[in-house]
């Protein structure tokens, strides 16, 4: 599932990747929604969602301090 969002194969999910992935499934996303997704799921606050961060989204792991 990570690869569906990592549309450019870079190993991380960027805002552009999210927009592209959503367009592929026929959904548009607003800038506010995009900003909210990144604010909530970019745990390391580096502008991308890594595979480890992505796992937290889907595994609903509450202890995000153990990201490494």
mmCIF file with all atom_site columns, C-alpha atoms in Angstrom:
data_model
loop_
_atom_site.group_PDB
_atom_site.id
_atom_site.type_symbol
_atom_site.label_atom_id
_atom_site.label_alt_id
_atom_site.label_comp_id
_atom_site.label_asym_id
_atom_site.label_entity_id
_atom_site.label_seq_id
_atom_site.pdbx_PDB_ins_code
_atom_site.Cartn_x
_atom_site.Cartn_y
_atom_site.Cartn_z
_atom_site.occupancy
_atom_site.B_iso_or_equiv
_atom_site.pdbx_formal_charge
_atom_site.auth_seq_id
_atom_site.auth_comp_id
_atom_site.auth_asym_id
_atom_site.auth_atom_id
_atom_site.pdbx_PDB_model_num
ATOM 1  C CA . UNK A 1 1  ? 0.000   0.000  0.000  1.00 0.00 ? 1  UNK A CA 1
ATOM 2  C CA . UNK A 1 2  ? 2.927   2.348  0.689  1.00 0.00 ? 2  UNK A CA 1
ATOM 3  C CA . UNK A 1 3  ? 3.951   2.052  -2.955 1.00 0.00 ? 3  UNK A CA 1
ATOM 4  C CA . UNK A 1 4  ? 0.519   3.251  -4.069 1.00 0.00 ? 4  UNK A CA 1
ATOM 5  C CA . UNK A 1 5  ? 1.315   6.576  -2.398 1.00 0.00 ? 5  UNK A CA 1
ATOM 6  C CA . UNK A 1 6  ? 5.044   6.651  -3.178 1.00 0.00 ? 6  UNK A CA 1
ATOM 7  C CA . UNK A 1 7  ? 4.158   7.392  -6.794 1.00 0.00 ? 7  UNK A CA 1
ATOM 8  C CA . UNK A 1 8  ? 7.689   8.332  -7.830 1.00 0.00 ? 8  UNK A CA 1
ATOM 9  C CA . UNK A 1 9  ? 9.477   5.444  -6.116 1.00 0.00 ? 9  UNK A CA 1
ATOM 10 C CA . UNK A 1 10 ? 11.586  7.765  -3.963 1.00 0.00 ? 10 UNK A CA 1
ATOM 11 C CA . UNK A 1 11 ? 11.079  5.769  -0.777 1.00 0.00 ? 11 UNK A CA 1
ATOM 12 C CA . UNK A 1 12 ? 9.075   8.523  0.925  1.00 0.00 ? 12 UNK A CA 1
ATOM 13 C CA . UNK A 1 13 ? 5.655   10.078 0.424  1.00 0.00 ? 13 UNK A CA 1
ATOM 14 C CA . UNK A 1 14 ? 5.578   13.770 -0.452 1.00 0.00 ? 14 UNK A CA 1
ATOM 15 C CA . UNK A 1 15 ? 2.629   16.133 -0.772 1.00 0.00 ? 15 UNK A CA 1
ATOM 16 C CA . UNK A 1 16 ? 2.867   15.762 -4.552 1.00 0.00 ? 16 UNK A CA 1
ATOM 17 C CA . UNK A 1 17 ? 2.772   11.971 -4.173 1.00 0.00 ? 17 UNK A CA 1
ATOM 18 C CA . UNK A 1 18 ? -0.443  12.204 -2.149 1.00 0.00 ? 18 UNK A CA 1
ATOM 19 C CA . UNK A 1 19 ? -2.071  14.445 -4.754 1.00 0.00 ? 19 UNK A CA 1
ATOM 20 C CA . UNK A 1 20 ? -1.041  12.073 -7.565 1.00 0.00 ? 20 UNK A CA 1
ATOM 21 C CA . UNK A 1 21 ? -2.234  8.982  -5.690 1.00 0.00 ? 21 UNK A CA 1
ATOM 22 C CA . UNK A 1 22 ? -5.590  10.568 -4.941 1.00 0.00 ? 22 UNK A CA 1
ATOM 23 C CA . UNK A 1 23 ? -6.020  11.660 -8.568 1.00 0.00 ? 23 UNK A CA 1
ATOM 24 C CA . UNK A 1 24 ? -5.333  8.089  -9.720 1.00 0.00 ? 24 UNK A CA 1
ATOM 25 C CA . UNK A 1 25 ? -8.321  6.875  -7.732 1.00 0.00 ? 25 UNK A CA 1
ATOM 26 C CA . UNK A 1 26 ? -10.520 9.746  -8.871 1.00 0.00 ? 26 UNK A CA 1
ATOM 27 C CA . UNK A 1 27 ? -10.423 11.893 -5.733 1.00 0.00 ? 27 UNK A CA 1
ATOM 28 C CA . UNK A 1 28 ? -9.304  15.458 -5.434 1.00 0.00 ? 28 UNK A CA 1
ATOM 29 C CA . UNK A 1 29 ? -7.718  16.799 -2.275 1.00 0.00 ? 29 UNK A CA 1
ATOM 30 C CA . UNK A 1 30 ? -7.666  20.360 -1.025 1.00 0.00 ? 30 UNK A CA 1
ATOM 31 C CA . UNK A 1 31 ? -4.557  22.133 0.191  1.00 0.00 ? 31 UNK A CA 1
ATOM 32 C CA . UNK A 1 32 ? -6.056  22.245 3.687  1.00 0.00 ? 32 UNK A CA 1
ATOM 33 C CA . UNK A 1 33 ? -6.621  18.473 3.675  1.00 0.00 ? 33 UNK A CA 1
ATOM 34 C CA . UNK A 1 34 ? -3.102  17.923 2.390  1.00 0.00 ? 34 UNK A CA 1
ATOM 35 C CA . UNK A 1 35 ? -1.626  20.176 5.056  1.00 0.00 ? 35 UNK A CA 1
ATOM 36 C CA . UNK A 1 36 ? -3.644  18.378 7.735  1.00 0.00 ? 36 UNK A CA 1
ATOM 37 C CA . UNK A 1 37 ? -2.432  14.963 6.553  1.00 0.00 ? 37 UNK A CA 1
ATOM 38 C CA . UNK A 1 38 ? 1.177   16.087 6.679  1.00 0.00 ? 38 UNK A CA 1
ATOM 39 C CA . UNK A 1 39 ? 0.765   17.807 10.051 1.00 0.00 ? 39 UNK A CA 1
ATOM 40 C CA . UNK A 1 40 ? -0.689  14.651 11.562 1.00 0.00 ? 40 UNK A CA 1
ATOM 41 C CA . UNK A 1 41 ? 1.393   11.948 9.890  1.00 0.00 ? 41 UNK A CA 1
ATOM 42 C CA . UNK A 1 42 ? 4.791   13.551 9.235  1.00 0.00 ? 42 UNK A CA 1
ATOM 43 C CA . UNK A 1 43 ? 5.919   12.625 12.736 1.00 0.00 ? 43 UNK A CA 1
ATOM 44 C CA . UNK A 1 44 ? 9.547   13.607 12.139 1.00 0.00 ? 44 UNK A CA 1
ATOM 45 C CA . UNK A 1 45 ? 8.407   16.975 10.687 1.00 0.00 ? 45 UNK A CA 1
ATOM 46 C CA . UNK A 1 46 ? 10.768  16.720 7.713  1.00 0.00 ? 46 UNK A CA 1
ATOM 47 C CA . UNK A 1 47 ? 8.232   17.328 4.946  1.00 0.00 ? 47 UNK A CA 1
ATOM 48 C CA . UNK A 1 48 ? 7.777   13.679 3.914  1.00 0.00 ? 48 UNK A CA 1
ATOM 49 C CA . UNK A 1 49 ? 6.108   10.548 5.247  1.00 0.00 ? 49 UNK A CA 1
ATOM 50 C CA . UNK A 1 50 ? 8.583   7.694  5.582  1.00 0.00 ? 50 UNK A CA 1
ATOM 51 C CA . UNK A 1 51 ? 7.685   4.010  5.469  1.00 0.00 ? 51 UNK A CA 1
ATOM 52 C CA . UNK A 1 52 ? 7.972   3.843  9.262  1.00 0.00 ? 52 UNK A CA 1
ATOM 53 C CA . UNK A 1 53 ? 5.630   6.809  9.668  1.00 0.00 ? 53 UNK A CA 1
ATOM 54 C CA . UNK A 1 54 ? 3.248   5.222  7.171  1.00 0.00 ? 54 UNK A CA 1
ATOM 55 C CA . UNK A 1 55 ? 3.145   2.027  9.255  1.00 0.00 ? 55 UNK A CA 1
ATOM 56 C CA . UNK A 1 56 ? 2.020   4.051  12.251 1.00 0.00 ? 56 UNK A CA 1
ATOM 57 C CA . UNK A 1 57 ? -0.919  5.392  10.238 1.00 0.00 ? 57 UNK A CA 1
ATOM 58 C CA . UNK A 1 58 ? -2.213  1.931  9.397  1.00 0.00 ? 58 UNK A CA 1
ATOM 59 C CA . UNK A 1 59 ? -1.192  0.069  12.528 1.00 0.00 ? 59 UNK A CA 1
ATOM 60 C CA . UNK A 1 60 ? -2.622  2.862  14.709 1.00 0.00 ? 60 UNK A CA 1
ATOM 61 C CA . UNK A 1 61 ? 0.377   2.699  16.985 1.00 0.00 ? 61 UNK A CA 1
ATOM 62 C CA . UNK A 1 62 ? 0.093   5.263  19.740 1.00 0.00 ? 62 UNK A CA 1
ATOM 63 C CA . UNK A 1 63 ? 3.720   5.225  20.919 1.00 0.00 ? 63 UNK A CA 1
ATOM 64 C CA . UNK A 1 64 ? 5.229   7.235  18.085 1.00 0.00 ? 64 UNK A CA 1
ATOM 65 C CA . UNK A 1 65 ? 8.391   8.029  20.036 1.00 0.00 ? 65 UNK A CA 1
ATOM 66 C CA . UNK A 1 66 ? 9.780   4.603  19.097 1.00 0.00 ? 66 UNK A CA 1
ATOM 67 C CA . UNK A 1 67 ? 9.865   5.474  15.400 1.00 0.00 ? 67 UNK A CA 1
ATOM 68 C CA . UNK A 1 68 ? 13.361  4.146  14.809 1.00 0.00 ? 68 UNK A CA 1
#
